[in-house]
Short mmCIF file of C-alpha atoms in Angstrom, two decimals:
data_model
loop_
_atom_site.label_atom_id
_atom_site.label_comp_id
_atom_site.label_asym_id
_atom_site.label_seq_id
_atom_site.Cartn_x
_atom_site.Cartn_y
_atom_site.Cartn_z
CA MET S 1 133.79 84.78 66.95
CA ASP S 2 130.53 83.09 66.00
CA PRO S 3 127.41 84.75 67.47
CA TYR S 4 125.87 81.40 68.36
CA LEU S 5 128.75 80.77 70.78
CA LEU S 6 127.90 84.02 72.55
CA ARG S 7 124.27 82.92 72.75
CA TYR S 8 125.38 79.66 74.38
CA PHE S 9 127.53 81.63 76.82
CA LEU S 10 124.70 83.99 77.77
CA ALA S 11 122.24 81.09 78.07
CA VAL S 12 124.51 79.43 80.64
CA VAL S 13 124.80 82.73 82.53
CA GLU S 14 121.00 83.15 82.51
CA THR S 15 120.15 79.62 83.61
CA GLY S 16 123.16 78.73 85.76
CA SER S 17 123.23 75.27 84.20
CA PHE S 18 124.61 73.66 81.06
CA SER S 19 121.61 71.34 80.74
CA LYS S 20 119.07 74.16 81.13
CA ALA S 21 121.05 76.37 78.76
CA ALA S 22 121.07 73.59 76.16
CA SER S 23 117.30 73.22 76.48
CA ALA S 24 116.80 76.98 76.18
CA SER S 25 119.05 77.05 73.10
CA SER S 26 117.31 74.03 71.51
CA VAL S 27 120.54 72.02 71.27
CA THR S 28 121.89 68.96 73.05
CA GLN S 29 124.08 69.41 76.12
CA PRO S 30 127.19 67.95 74.38
CA THR S 31 126.71 70.45 71.54
CA LEU S 32 126.47 73.36 73.97
CA SER S 33 129.44 72.12 76.02
CA ALA S 34 131.53 71.83 72.85
CA GLY S 35 130.50 75.37 71.90
CA ILE S 36 131.53 76.76 75.29
CA LYS S 37 134.86 74.94 75.04
CA ARG S 38 135.41 76.44 71.59
CA LEU S 39 134.57 79.92 72.92
CA GLU S 40 136.98 79.49 75.84
CA GLU S 41 139.71 78.44 73.38
CA THR S 42 138.95 81.52 71.28
CA VAL S 43 139.21 83.98 74.18
CA GLY S 44 142.09 82.08 75.79
CA ALA S 45 140.59 81.68 79.24
CA ALA S 46 138.13 79.55 81.21
CA LEU S 47 134.80 81.34 81.47
CA PHE S 48 133.00 79.08 83.97
CA VAL S 49 133.68 77.19 87.18
CA ARG S 50 131.61 74.02 87.22
CA ASN S 51 130.40 72.02 90.22
CA ASN S 52 127.69 69.42 90.78
CA LYS S 53 124.95 71.93 91.53
CA ARG S 54 125.58 75.13 89.59
CA VAL S 55 127.87 76.89 87.16
CA PHE S 56 129.63 80.14 88.11
CA LEU S 57 131.51 82.74 86.10
CA THR S 58 135.27 82.93 86.50
CA THR S 59 136.91 86.34 86.85
CA ALA S 60 137.61 86.25 83.13
CA GLY S 61 133.99 85.24 82.46
CA ALA S 62 132.69 88.16 84.50
CA ARG S 63 134.89 90.56 82.51
CA PHE S 64 133.77 88.98 79.24
CA LEU S 65 130.02 89.13 80.03
CA PRO S 66 129.33 92.82 79.21
CA ARG S 67 131.46 92.53 76.06
CA ALA S 68 129.53 89.46 74.94
CA LYS S 69 126.24 91.31 75.38
CA THR S 70 127.58 94.26 73.38
CA ILE S 71 128.86 92.08 70.54
CA LEU S 72 125.61 90.14 70.31
CA HIS S 73 123.62 93.37 70.48
CA GLU S 74 125.54 94.79 67.53
CA CYS S 75 124.92 91.60 65.55
CA ASN S 76 121.19 91.72 66.32
CA LEU S 77 121.01 95.41 65.47
CA ALA S 78 122.80 94.89 62.16
CA LEU S 79 120.46 92.06 61.20
CA ALA S 80 117.42 94.12 62.20
CA GLU S 81 118.57 97.13 60.16
CA VAL S 82 119.15 94.99 57.08
CA ALA S 83 115.82 93.21 57.51
CA GLN S 84 113.95 96.50 57.84
CA GLY S 85 115.31 97.61 54.50
CA VAL S 86 114.09 94.62 52.51
CA THR S 87 111.06 93.23 54.31
CA ALA S 88 107.89 94.32 56.08
CA PRO S 89 108.32 96.21 59.39
CA VAL S 90 109.16 93.83 62.25
CA LEU S 91 108.39 94.42 65.92
CA ARG S 92 110.22 92.07 68.29
CA LEU S 93 108.28 91.20 71.43
CA GLY S 94 109.41 89.15 74.41
CA VAL S 95 106.67 87.50 76.44
CA LEU S 96 106.83 86.14 79.98
CA HIS S 97 106.25 82.38 80.04
CA THR S 98 103.35 82.71 82.48
CA LEU S 99 101.17 85.17 80.55
CA PRO S 100 97.96 83.81 78.94
CA SER S 101 98.48 83.26 75.23
CA GLN S 102 94.95 84.46 74.44
CA ARG S 103 95.76 87.89 75.87
CA ILE S 104 98.97 88.21 73.86
CA ALA S 105 97.18 87.15 70.68
CA GLY S 106 94.43 89.69 71.34
CA LEU S 107 96.95 92.50 71.74
CA ILE S 108 98.74 91.59 68.52
CA LYS S 109 95.46 91.47 66.62
CA SER S 110 94.57 94.94 67.88
CA VAL S 111 97.90 96.32 66.64
CA ARG S 112 97.71 94.57 63.27
CA ALA S 113 94.24 96.01 62.76
CA ILE S 114 95.98 99.40 62.57
CA HIS S 115 99.20 98.23 60.89
CA PRO S 116 98.24 95.12 58.89
CA ASN S 117 101.67 94.76 57.24
CA THR S 118 103.55 94.60 60.52
CA GLN S 119 105.26 91.33 61.37
CA PHE S 120 105.82 90.26 64.97
CA GLU S 121 108.79 88.24 66.13
CA LEU S 122 107.91 86.62 69.45
CA SER S 123 110.12 84.98 72.04
CA ASP S 124 109.17 83.50 75.40
CA GLY S 125 111.33 83.77 78.48
CA THR S 126 111.67 84.16 82.20
CA GLU S 127 111.91 87.62 83.77
CA GLN S 128 115.71 87.58 83.70
CA GLU S 129 115.93 86.16 80.20
CA LEU S 130 113.69 88.92 78.85
CA LEU S 131 115.67 91.65 80.63
CA ASN S 132 118.91 90.22 79.25
CA ARG S 133 117.48 90.15 75.73
CA MET S 134 116.46 93.78 76.09
CA ASP S 135 119.97 94.68 77.23
CA GLU S 136 121.35 92.80 74.22
CA ARG S 137 118.79 94.54 71.98
CA GLY S 138 117.53 91.17 70.86
CA ILE S 139 113.94 92.34 71.45
CA ASP S 140 112.25 95.72 71.27
CA PHE S 141 109.53 95.32 73.91
CA ALA S 142 108.81 92.88 76.71
CA LEU S 143 105.63 91.96 78.56
CA SER S 144 106.80 90.82 81.95
CA ILE S 145 106.53 91.35 85.71
CA ARG S 146 107.16 94.93 86.76
CA ARG S 147 108.91 94.96 90.13
CA VAL S 148 110.33 98.50 90.12
CA GLU S 149 108.49 101.72 89.36
CA ASP S 150 110.63 103.55 86.83
CA ASP S 151 110.33 105.06 83.37
CA ARG S 152 111.66 101.93 81.65
CA SER S 153 108.28 100.22 81.86
CA VAL S 154 104.57 101.01 81.91
CA PRO S 155 102.16 99.29 84.37
CA LEU S 156 99.35 97.41 82.63
CA TYR S 157 97.50 95.45 85.32
CA ARG S 158 97.86 93.81 88.72
CA GLU S 159 96.48 90.42 89.66
CA GLY S 160 96.56 87.75 92.34
CA TYR S 161 96.58 83.97 92.17
CA SER S 162 93.79 81.43 92.39
CA LEU S 163 93.57 77.75 93.20
CA VAL S 164 92.30 76.02 90.06
CA LEU S 165 90.27 72.84 90.53
CA PRO S 166 88.73 70.29 88.13
CA PRO S 167 85.12 71.21 87.36
CA ASP S 168 83.77 68.12 89.17
CA HIS S 169 85.94 68.56 92.27
CA PRO S 170 83.92 68.58 95.55
CA LEU S 171 85.36 72.01 96.38
CA ALA S 172 84.83 73.51 92.91
CA GLY S 173 81.78 75.46 94.06
CA ALA S 174 83.44 76.92 97.14
CA GLY S 175 84.29 80.61 97.14
CA THR S 176 87.36 80.01 99.31
CA VAL S 177 89.34 76.84 100.01
CA ARG S 178 91.66 76.31 102.98
CA GLY S 179 95.13 74.93 102.38
CA GLU S 180 94.36 72.12 104.82
CA ASP S 181 91.54 70.97 102.53
CA MET S 182 94.13 70.07 99.87
CA ALA S 183 96.13 67.67 102.08
CA ASP S 184 95.48 64.56 99.99
CA GLN S 185 94.58 66.24 96.70
CA PRO S 186 96.85 65.71 93.66
CA MET S 187 98.60 68.87 92.50
CA ILE S 188 100.10 70.01 89.21
CA VAL S 189 103.32 72.04 89.35
CA ARG S 190 103.86 74.89 86.88
CA SER S 191 107.65 74.99 86.53
CA PHE S 192 107.83 78.65 85.48
CA CYS S 193 105.48 79.89 88.22
CA GLU S 194 107.08 82.97 89.80
CA VAL S 195 105.42 82.21 93.18
CA LEU S 196 106.40 78.53 93.22
CA SER S 197 108.43 78.90 96.42
CA GLU S 198 105.65 80.90 98.10
CA THR S 199 103.13 78.21 97.14
CA SER S 200 105.32 75.45 98.54
CA ARG S 201 105.88 77.40 101.75
CA TYR S 202 102.15 78.08 102.07
CA PHE S 203 101.34 74.38 102.17
CA THR S 204 104.40 73.44 104.25
CA ASP S 205 103.45 76.01 106.92
CA ARG S 206 100.11 74.23 107.21
CA ASN S 207 101.79 70.81 107.39
CA VAL S 208 100.17 69.94 104.07
CA ARG S 209 102.08 68.00 101.41
CA PRO S 210 99.78 67.34 98.46
CA PRO S 211 100.95 64.60 96.09
CA LEU S 212 102.57 66.07 92.96
CA VAL S 213 101.27 64.26 89.89
CA TYR S 214 102.50 66.40 86.99
CA ARG S 215 105.15 69.05 86.34
CA THR S 216 105.01 71.17 83.20
CA ARG S 217 106.47 74.34 81.71
CA HIS S 218 103.30 74.97 79.71
CA ASP S 219 100.54 76.82 81.56
CA GLU S 220 97.81 76.07 79.04
CA ARG S 221 98.69 72.38 79.27
CA ALA S 222 98.51 72.58 83.05
CA LEU S 223 95.00 74.03 82.75
CA ASP S 224 93.98 71.33 80.30
CA MET S 225 95.13 68.67 82.76
CA VAL S 226 93.20 70.36 85.57
CA SER S 227 90.12 70.38 83.35
CA ALA S 228 90.67 66.65 82.69
CA GLY S 229 90.72 65.92 86.41
CA VAL S 230 94.43 65.11 86.76
CA GLY S 231 94.90 67.52 89.66
CA ALA S 232 94.70 71.08 90.94
CA THR S 233 97.17 73.94 90.51
CA VAL S 234 97.78 77.58 91.45
CA MET S 235 97.63 80.10 88.60
CA PRO S 236 97.43 83.84 87.93
CA GLN S 237 93.83 85.02 87.90
CA SER S 238 94.07 86.30 84.32
CA TYR S 239 93.83 82.71 83.09
CA GLN S 240 90.28 82.53 84.36
CA THR S 241 88.85 84.11 81.20
CA SER S 242 90.41 81.28 79.15
CA TYR S 243 88.53 78.64 81.11
CA GLN S 244 85.00 79.86 81.52
CA ASN S 245 81.82 77.84 81.05
CA GLY S 246 82.76 75.27 83.67
CA ALA S 247 85.99 73.97 82.12
CA ALA S 248 87.85 74.62 85.40
CA ALA S 249 86.99 76.20 88.74
CA PHE S 250 89.00 79.21 89.97
CA VAL S 251 88.61 79.69 93.74
CA ASN S 252 90.39 81.72 96.42
CA LEU S 253 93.07 80.00 98.46
CA GLU S 254 92.61 81.21 102.02
CA GLY S 255 95.56 83.26 103.26
CA PHE S 256 97.47 83.08 99.97
CA THR S 257 97.98 86.71 98.98
CA PRO S 258 100.89 87.12 96.50
CA THR S 259 100.20 89.47 93.58
CA ARG S 260 102.09 90.48 90.47
CA GLN S 261 102.05 93.59 88.33
CA ILE S 262 102.44 93.06 84.61
CA GLY S 263 104.11 95.85 82.67
CA LEU S 264 105.25 96.74 79.19
CA PHE S 265 109.01 97.27 79.06
CA ARG S 266 110.02 99.96 76.59
CA PRO S 267 112.90 99.71 74.10
CA ARG S 268 116.32 100.41 75.54
CA HIS S 269 117.74 101.36 72.17
CA GLU S 270 116.82 103.50 69.19
CA LEU S 271 114.44 101.64 66.91
CA PRO S 272 114.80 101.57 63.12
CA GLN S 273 112.92 104.40 61.45
CA ALA S 274 110.53 101.97 59.74
CA VAL S 275 108.99 100.79 63.02
CA ARG S 276 108.99 103.90 65.22
CA ALA S 277 105.40 104.92 64.44
CA ILE S 278 104.27 101.30 64.83
CA ALA S 279 106.07 101.10 68.17
CA ASP S 280 104.28 104.22 69.43
CA ASP S 281 100.92 102.74 68.45
CA PHE S 282 101.89 99.43 70.01
CA MET S 283 102.52 101.08 73.37
CA ARG S 284 99.19 102.90 73.24
CA GLN S 285 97.34 99.77 72.18
CA ALA S 286 98.92 97.74 74.97
CA GLU S 287 97.70 100.17 77.63
CA ASP S 288 94.24 100.49 76.09
CA TYR S 289 93.85 96.78 75.44
CA PHE S 290 94.63 95.57 78.94
CA GLN S 291 93.03 98.42 80.84
CA SER S 292 89.81 98.32 78.83
CA THR S 293 89.17 94.71 79.82
CA TYR S 294 88.70 93.44 83.36
CA PHE S 295 92.37 94.10 84.07
CA ARG S 296 93.33 97.09 86.14
CA ALA S 297 96.84 98.48 86.65
#
């Protein structure tokens, strides 16, 4: 059973869509569909029920899911153990799509200042994708949204969301902007925004339907387009430090109060001996790095 077929299977489970799973796996949809068909022929049962809107697991698919995660985990663990024996220590880090890249780079630099030979393997993902990869032992740590207080993760900082305007926008100098003021203002949609539904509801409740002029999965690109005057968007406040000196205006959106807590998710498996000391320092550096800046847990 080829591991890549299991990755296709888990990608469909994560995304609920063959097209989205193909995009996440960096293959075409026909390639992914052929892979799923081959996997179903191998196990001797249909794994998914398909309709026009979403894909669902069959009973056989639901039984196969935990086994698929276990098999892929063992493959990843075997590869990691072999790699640790012949190469520099590798720390595998999953990063939420909506975290500022400058902050992640700063954390990695602080760790490599202590352990200069350490290599980082990075992977982006949604909350669920990162949790699944941790369960599969495909990553060691994850920086993501912490929704439950437990010992599997460490709180790093909490933040709200700001309305981000072009620097020359008439409301750019306002401390607070009402939703009604954005009635005819072009807006940029961040596809991975975890408060996308709350943002849409916020404007709908005020009978405001701003024209949507751009949709992107890349937060830095969204900010660049705001800076260029394409439109406004709603972003986590931590992005503000990336766009100082008048490149974009971060203002409060009146009555919009969602917050998120970012945490460091600890390994759910025993790490190879070669990286255990590095992992301990990484956890300490993550807490010190974020809490010593303007962030607060």
